Amino acid sequence: MIIIKIYKNIIELRKKHQMTQQDLSNYLHVSRKTVSGWENERSFPDIQSVMKMSQLFKVSTDDLLNDDLLIQHYESENKTHLKNQKILKITYVLNIILLILTYVHMFQKVRPHTAFIPIFLIINLLVMMIHSENNSRFKRPLNLFELFGSFVLAMLINLFFDNFDPSLTSVLSSSNYSAAYTLGFVGSQFTLNLETSISFLVIFFMNPFIKHKK
């Protein structure tokens, strides 16, 4: 079977090029344990690693991929990826709709029958996070700074709009409410601001309709 050739080729070609598992793992940007798993038939190399090994060892990718088990493995990965992308696109659109409805909910003097909207927004965000795939653009410090800066900006915008929230201003300006009630209301408003800020970040940084550079 070609699968045996793959595992043995990695070991033989690695030794032929006088490379240790650590050397190969450094070249492929994976852990040494991952390389060990490939050589001991515990896992499959991903397609990018296969292509890099093909270039490094001058071995045809056809030889590395021409195996039923590997084909099934990559087909399964592709199906999972397509499923995740479909769910992400649906939840992304729902996120925009629910964010708008959440702001409508926030600026109502009386909030009848709309308290479930922020809850749906939280659930939708959780579904997005579960089905999102690793995004390497946030592994670089500049991207992390951009993400943090955008979050702070979104929070400041929300805090600014709090001044126009009739329910919040009513609670803060009235002496008819207990300190515990006022603190609880302010706390819930802060949580809502946190939720909507995360929702904004999702809109700008997790758009599944745009292919981001890795």
CSV table of N, CA, C and O in Angstrom, one decimal, residues 88-174:
chain,number,residue,atom,x,y,z
A,88,LEU,N,-21.2,29.1,9.1
A,88,LEU,CA,-20.6,30.4,9.4
A,88,LEU,C,-21.3,31.5,8.6
A,88,LEU,O,-21.6,32.6,9.1
A,89,LYS,N,-21.6,31.2,7.3
A,89,LYS,CA,-22.3,32.2,6.5
A,89,LYS,C,-23.7,32.5,7.0
A,89,LYS,O,-24.1,33.7,7.0
A,90,ILE,N,-24.4,31.4,7.4
A,90,ILE,CA,-25.8,31.6,8.0
A,90,ILE,C,-25.7,32.4,9.3
A,90,ILE,O,-26.5,33.4,9.5
A,91,THR,N,-24.8,32.0,10.2
A,91,THR,CA,-24.8,32.7,11.5
A,91,THR,C,-24.2,34.1,11.4
A,91,THR,O,-24.5,35.0,12.2
A,92,TYR,N,-23.4,34.3,10.3
A,92,TYR,CA,-22.8,35.7,10.1
A,92,TYR,C,-23.9,36.6,9.8
A,92,TYR,O,-24.0,37.7,10.3
A,93,VAL,N,-24.8,36.2,8.9
A,93,VAL,CA,-26.0,37.0,8.5
A,93,VAL,C,-26.9,37.2,9.7
A,93,VAL,O,-27.4,38.3,9.9
A,94,LEU,N,-27.1,36.1,10.4
A,94,LEU,CA,-28.0,36.2,11.6
A,94,LEU,C,-27.4,37.2,12.6
A,94,LEU,O,-28.1,37.9,13.3
A,95,ASN,N,-26.1,37.2,12.7
A,95,ASN,CA,-25.4,38.1,13.7
A,95,ASN,C,-25.7,39.5,13.4
A,95,ASN,O,-26.0,40.3,14.3
A,96,ILE,N,-25.7,39.9,12.1
A,96,ILE,CA,-26.0,41.3,11.7
A,96,ILE,C,-27.4,41.6,12.0
A,96,ILE,O,-27.7,42.7,12.6
A,97,ILE,N,-28.3,40.7,11.7
A,97,ILE,CA,-29.8,41.0,12.0
A,97,ILE,C,-30.0,41.1,13.5
A,97,ILE,O,-30.7,42.0,13.9
A,98,LEU,N,-29.5,40.2,14.2
A,98,LEU,CA,-29.7,40.2,15.7
A,98,LEU,C,-29.0,41.4,16.4
A,98,LEU,O,-29.5,41.9,17.4
A,99,LEU,N,-27.9,41.8,15.8
A,99,LEU,CA,-27.2,43.0,16.4
A,99,LEU,C,-28.1,44.2,16.2
A,99,LEU,O,-28.2,45.0,17.1
A,100,ILE,N,-28.7,44.4,15.0
A,100,ILE,CA,-29.6,45.5,14.8
A,100,ILE,C,-30.8,45.4,15.7
A,100,ILE,O,-31.2,46.4,16.3
A,101,LEU,N,-31.4,44.2,15.9
A,101,LEU,CA,-32.5,44.1,16.7
A,101,LEU,C,-32.2,44.3,18.2
A,101,LEU,O,-33.0,44.8,19.0
A,102,THR,N,-30.9,44.0,18.6
A,102,THR,CA,-30.4,44.2,19.9
A,102,THR,C,-30.4,45.7,20.2
A,102,THR,O,-30.8,46.1,21.3
A,103,TYR,N,-29.9,46.5,19.3
A,103,TYR,CA,-29.9,47.9,19.5
A,103,TYR,C,-31.3,48.5,19.6
A,103,TYR,O,-31.6,49.4,20.3
A,104,VAL,N,-32.2,47.9,18.8
A,104,VAL,CA,-33.6,48.4,18.9
A,104,VAL,C,-34.1,48.1,20.3
A,104,VAL,O,-34.8,48.9,20.9
A,105,HIS,N,-33.8,46.9,20.8
A,105,HIS,CA,-34.2,46.5,22.1
A,105,HIS,C,-33.6,47.4,23.2
A,105,HIS,O,-34.2,47.8,24.1
A,106,MET,N,-32.3,47.8,23.0
A,106,MET,CA,-31.6,48.6,24.0
A,106,MET,C,-32.3,50.0,24.1
A,106,MET,O,-32.3,50.6,25.2
A,107,PHE,N,-32.7,50.6,23.0
A,107,PHE,CA,-33.2,51.9,23.0
A,107,PHE,C,-34.8,52.0,23.1
A,107,PHE,O,-35.3,53.1,22.9
A,108,GLN,N,-35.4,51.0,23.5
A,108,GLN,CA,-36.8,51.1,23.8
A,108,GLN,C,-37.0,51.5,25.3
A,108,GLN,O,-36.3,51.0,26.2
A,109,LYS,N,-37.9,52.4,25.5
A,109,LYS,CA,-38.2,52.9,26.9
A,109,LYS,C,-38.7,51.7,27.7
A,109,LYS,O,-38.2,51.5,28.8
A,110,VAL,N,-39.7,51.0,27.2
A,110,VAL,CA,-40.1,49.8,27.8
A,110,VAL,C,-39.8,48.7,26.9
A,110,VAL,O,-39.9,48.8,25.7
A,111,ARG,N,-39.3,47.5,27.4
A,111,ARG,CA,-38.7,46.5,26.6
A,111,ARG,C,-39.6,45.2,26.6
A,111,ARG,O,-39.2,44.2,27.2
A,112,PRO,N,-40.8,45.3,26.1
A,112,PRO,CA,-41.7,44.1,26.1
A,112,PRO,C,-41.3,43.1,25.0
A,112,PRO,O,-41.1,43.4,23.9
A,113,HIS,N,-41.2,41.8,25.5
A,113,HIS,CA,-41.1,40.7,24.5
A,113,HIS,C,-39.8,40.8,23.6
A,113,HIS,O,-39.8,40.1,22.6
A,114,THR,N,-38.8,41.5,24.0
A,114,THR,CA,-37.6,41.6,23.2
A,114,THR,C,-36.4,41.2,24.0
A,114,THR,O,-35.3,41.2,23.4
A,115,ALA,N,-36.5,40.8,25.2
A,115,ALA,CA,-35.4,40.4,26.0
A,115,ALA,C,-34.7,39.1,25.5
A,115,ALA,O,-33.5,38.9,25.7
A,116,PHE,N,-35.4,38.3,24.7
A,116,PHE,CA,-34.9,37.1,24.1
A,116,PHE,C,-33.9,37.4,23.0
A,116,PHE,O,-33.0,36.6,22.6
A,117,ILE,N,-33.9,38.6,22.4
A,117,ILE,CA,-33.0,39.0,21.3
A,117,ILE,C,-31.6,38.9,21.7
A,117,ILE,O,-30.8,38.3,21.0
A,118,PRO,N,-31.1,39.6,22.8
A,118,PRO,CA,-29.7,39.4,23.2
A,118,PRO,C,-29.3,38.0,23.5
A,118,PRO,O,-28.2,37.6,23.2
A,119,ILE,N,-30.3,37.2,24.0
A,119,ILE,CA,-30.0,35.8,24.3
A,119,ILE,C,-29.7,35.1,23.0
A,119,ILE,O,-28.7,34.3,22.9
A,120,PHE,N,-30.5,35.3,22.0
A,120,PHE,CA,-30.3,34.7,20.7
A,120,PHE,C,-29.0,35.1,20.1
A,120,PHE,O,-28.3,34.3,19.4
A,121,LEU,N,-28.6,36.4,20.3
A,121,LEU,CA,-27.3,36.9,19.8
A,121,LEU,C,-26.2,36.1,20.4
A,121,LEU,O,-25.2,35.7,19.7
A,122,ILE,N,-26.3,35.9,21.7
A,122,ILE,CA,-25.2,35.1,22.4
A,122,ILE,C,-25.1,33.7,21.9
A,122,ILE,O,-24.0,33.2,21.6
A,123,ILE,N,-26.3,33.1,21.7
A,123,ILE,CA,-26.3,31.7,21.2
A,123,ILE,C,-25.7,31.6,19.8
A,123,ILE,O,-24.9,30.8,19.5
A,124,ASN,N,-26.1,32.6,19.0
A,124,ASN,CA,-25.6,32.7,17.6
A,124,ASN,C,-24.1,32.9,17.6
A,124,ASN,O,-23.4,32.2,16.8
A,125,LEU,N,-23.5,33.7,18.5
A,125,LEU,CA,-22.1,33.9,18.5
A,125,LEU,C,-21.4,32.7,19.0
A,125,LEU,O,-20.3,32.4,18.4
A,126,LEU,N,-22.0,31.9,19.9
A,126,LEU,CA,-21.3,30.7,20.4
A,126,LEU,C,-21.3,29.7,19.2
A,126,LEU,O,-20.3,29.0,19.1
A,127,VAL,N,-22.4,29.6,18.4
A,127,VAL,CA,-22.4,28.7,17.3
A,127,VAL,C,-21.3,29.0,16.3
A,127,VAL,O,-20.6,28.2,15.8
A,128,MET,N,-21.1,30.3,16.1
A,128,MET,CA,-20.1,30.8,15.2
A,128,MET,C,-18.7,30.4,15.7
A,128,MET,O,-17.9,29.9,14.9
A,129,MET,N,-18.5,30.6,17.0
A,129,MET,CA,-17.1,30.3,17.5
A,129,MET,C,-16.9,28.8,17.4
A,129,MET,O,-15.7,28.3,17.1
A,130,ILE,N,-17.9,27.9,17.7
A,130,ILE,CA,-17.7,26.5,17.6
A,130,ILE,C,-17.3,26.0,16.2
A,130,ILE,O,-16.5,25.1,16.0
A,131,HIS,N,-17.9,26.6,15.2
A,131,HIS,CA,-17.7,26.2,13.8
A,131,HIS,C,-16.7,27.0,13.1
A,131,HIS,O,-16.4,26.8,11.9
A,132,SER,N,-16.1,28.0,13.8
A,132,SER,CA,-15.0,28.8,13.1
A,132,SER,C,-13.7,27.9,13.1
A,132,SER,O,-13.5,27.2,14.0
A,133,GLU,N,-12.9,28.1,12.1
A,133,GLU,CA,-11.7,27.4,11.9
A,133,GLU,C,-10.5,28.4,12.3
A,133,GLU,O,-10.7,29.6,12.3
A,134,ASN,N,-9.4,27.8,12.6
A,134,ASN,CA,-8.3,28.6,13.1
A,134,ASN,C,-7.9,29.7,12.0
A,134,ASN,O,-7.7,29.4,10.9
A,135,ASN,N,-7.8,30.9,12.5
A,135,ASN,CA,-7.4,32.0,11.6
A,135,ASN,C,-6.1,32.6,12.0
A,135,ASN,O,-5.9,33.2,13.0
A,136,SER,N,-5.1,32.3,11.1
A,136,SER,CA,-3.7,32.6,11.4
A,136,SER,C,-3.4,34.1,11.4
A,136,SER,O,-2.4,34.5,11.9
A,137,ARG,N,-4.4,34.9,10.9
A,137,ARG,CA,-4.1,36.3,10.8
A,137,ARG,C,-4.0,37.0,12.2
A,137,ARG,O,-3.5,38.0,12.4
A,138,PHE,N,-4.6,36.3,13.2
A,138,PHE,CA,-4.6,36.8,14.6
A,138,PHE,C,-3.4,36.3,15.4
A,138,PHE,O,-3.3,36.5,16.6
A,139,LYS,N,-2.5,35.5,14.8
A,139,LYS,CA,-1.4,35.0,15.5
A,139,LYS,C,-0.2,36.0,15.5
A,139,LYS,O,0.7,35.9,16.3
A,140,ARG,N,-0.3,37.0,14.6
A,140,ARG,CA,0.7,38.0,14.6
A,140,ARG,C,0.4,39.2,15.6
A,140,ARG,O,-0.8,39.5,15.7
A,141,PRO,N,1.4,39.7,16.2
A,141,PRO,CA,1.1,40.8,17.2
A,141,PRO,C,0.3,42.0,16.7
A,141,PRO,O,-0.5,42.5,17.3
A,142,LEU,N,0.6,42.4,15.4
A,142,LEU,CA,-0.1,43.5,14.8
A,142,LEU,C,-1.5,43.2,14.7
A,142,LEU,O,-2.4,44.1,15.0
A,143,ASN,N,-1.9,42.0,14.3
A,143,ASN,CA,-3.3,41.7,14.2
A,143,ASN,C,-4.0,41.6,15.5
A,143,ASN,O,-5.2,42.0,15.7
A,144,LEU,N,-3.3,41.2,16.6
A,144,LEU,CA,-3.8,41.1,17.9
A,144,LEU,C,-4.1,42.6,18.4
A,144,LEU,O,-5.1,42.8,19.1
A,145,PHE,N,-3.1,43.4,18.1
A,145,PHE,CA,-3.3,44.8,18.5
A,145,PHE,C,-4.5,45.4,17.8
A,145,PHE,O,-5.3,46.2,18.4
A,146,GLU,N,-4.6,45.1,16.5
A,146,GLU,CA,-5.8,45.6,15.7
A,146,GLU,C,-7.1,45.1,16.3
A,146,GLU,O,-8.1,45.8,16.4
A,147,LEU,N,-7.1,43.8,16.7
A,147,LEU,CA,-8.3,43.2,17.3
A,147,LEU,C,-8.7,43.9,18.6
A,147,LEU,O,-9.8,44.3,18.8
A,148,PHE,N,-7.7,44.1,19.5
A,148,PHE,CA,-7.9,44.7,20.8
A,148,PHE,C,-8.3,46.2,20.6
A,148,PHE,O,-9.2,46.6,21.3
A,149,GLY,N,-7.7,46.9,19.7
A,149,GLY,CA,-8.0,48.3,19.4
A,149,GLY,C,-9.4,48.4,18.9
A,149,GLY,O,-10.2,49.3,19.4
A,150,SER,N,-9.9,47.5,18.1
A,150,SER,CA,-11.2,47.5,17.5
A,150,SER,C,-12.3,47.2,18.6
A,150,SER,O,-13.3,47.8,18.7
A,151,PHE,N,-11.9,46.3,19.5
A,151,PHE,CA,-12.8,46.0,20.6
A,151,PHE,C,-13.0,47.2,21.6
A,151,PHE,O,-14.1,47.5,22.0
A,152,VAL,N,-11.9,47.8,21.9
A,152,VAL,CA,-11.9,49.0,22.8
A,152,VAL,C,-12.8,50.1,22.1
A,152,VAL,O,-13.6,50.8,22.8
A,153,LEU,N,-12.6,50.3,20.8
A,153,LEU,CA,-13.3,51.3,20.1
A,153,LEU,C,-14.8,51.0,20.1
A,153,LEU,O,-15.7,51.9,20.3
A,154,ALA,N,-15.2,49.7,19.9
A,154,ALA,CA,-16.6,49.3,19.9
A,154,ALA,C,-17.2,49.6,21.3
A,154,ALA,O,-18.3,50.0,21.4
A,155,MET,N,-16.4,49.3,22.3
A,155,MET,CA,-16.9,49.5,23.7
A,155,MET,C,-17.2,51.0,24.0
A,155,MET,O,-18.2,51.4,24.6
A,156,LEU,N,-16.2,51.8,23.5
A,156,LEU,CA,-16.4,53.3,23.7
A,156,LEU,C,-17.6,53.8,22.9
A,156,LEU,O,-18.3,54.7,23.5
A,157,ILE,N,-17.8,53.3,21.8
A,157,ILE,CA,-19.0,53.7,21.0
A,157,ILE,C,-20.3,53.3,21.7
A,157,ILE,O,-21.3,54.1,21.8
A,158,ASN,N,-20.3,52.1,22.2
A,158,ASN,CA,-21.5,51.6,23.0
A,158,ASN,C,-21.7,52.5,24.3
A,158,ASN,O,-22.8,52.8,24.6
A,159,LEU,N,-20.6,52.8,24.9
A,159,LEU,CA,-20.8,53.6,26.2
A,159,LEU,C,-21.3,55.0,25.8
A,159,LEU,O,-22.0,55.6,26.6
A,160,PHE,N,-20.9,55.5,24.6
A,160,PHE,CA,-21.4,56.8,24.2
A,160,PHE,C,-22.9,56.8,24.0
A,160,PHE,O,-23.6,57.6,24.4
A,161,PHE,N,-23.3,55.7,23.3
A,161,PHE,CA,-24.8,55.6,23.0
A,161,PHE,C,-25.6,55.3,24.2
A,161,PHE,O,-26.8,55.5,24.2
A,162,ASP,N,-24.9,54.8,25.3
A,162,ASP,CA,-25.6,54.6,26.6
A,162,ASP,C,-26.3,55.9,27.1
A,162,ASP,O,-27.3,55.9,27.8
A,163,ASN,N,-25.7,57.0,26.7
A,163,ASN,CA,-26.2,58.3,27.2
A,163,ASN,C,-27.6,58.6,26.6
A,163,ASN,O,-28.3,59.4,27.1
A,164,PHE,N,-27.9,57.9,25.5
A,164,PHE,CA,-29.2,58.1,24.8
A,164,PHE,C,-30.2,57.0,25.1
A,164,PHE,O,-31.2,56.9,24.5
A,165,ASP,N,-29.8,56.0,25.9
A,165,ASP,CA,-30.6,54.9,26.3
A,165,ASP,C,-31.7,55.4,27.3
A,165,ASP,O,-31.3,55.7,28.5
A,166,PRO,N,-32.9,55.5,27.0
A,166,PRO,CA,-33.9,56.0,27.9
A,166,PRO,C,-34.1,55.2,29.2
A,166,PRO,O,-34.3,55.7,30.3
A,167,SER,N,-34.0,53.9,29.1
A,167,SER,CA,-34.1,53.0,30.3
A,167,SER,C,-33.0,53.2,31.2
A,167,SER,O,-33.1,53.3,32.4
A,168,LEU,N,-31.7,53.3,30.7
A,168,LEU,CA,-30.6,53.5,31.5
A,168,LEU,C,-30.6,54.9,32.2
A,168,LEU,O,-30.3,55.0,33.4
A,169,THR,N,-30.8,55.9,31.4
A,169,THR,CA,-30.9,57.3,32.0
A,169,THR,C,-32.0,57.4,33.0
A,169,THR,O,-31.8,58.1,34.0
A,170,SER,N,-33.1,56.7,32.8
A,170,SER,CA,-34.2,56.8,33.8
A,170,SER,C,-33.8,56.1,35.1
A,170,SER,O,-34.1,56.7,36.2
A,171,VAL,N,-33.1,55.0,35.0
A,171,VAL,CA,-32.7,54.3,36.3
A,171,VAL,C,-31.6,55.2,37.0
A,171,VAL,O,-31.6,55.3,38.2
A,172,LEU,N,-30.6,55.7,36.3
A,172,LEU,CA,-29.6,56.5,36.9
A,172,LEU,C,-30.0,57.8,37.5
A,172,LEU,O,-29.4,58.3,38.4
A,173,SER,N,-31.0,58.4,36.8
A,173,SER,CA,-31.5,59.7,37.3
A,173,SER,C,-32.6,59.7,38.3
A,173,SER,O,-32.9,60.7,39.0
A,174,SER,N,-33.1,58.5,38.5
A,174,SER,CA,-34.2,58.4,39.5
A,174,SER,C,-33.7,57.9,40.8
A,174,SER,O,-32.8,57.1,40.9
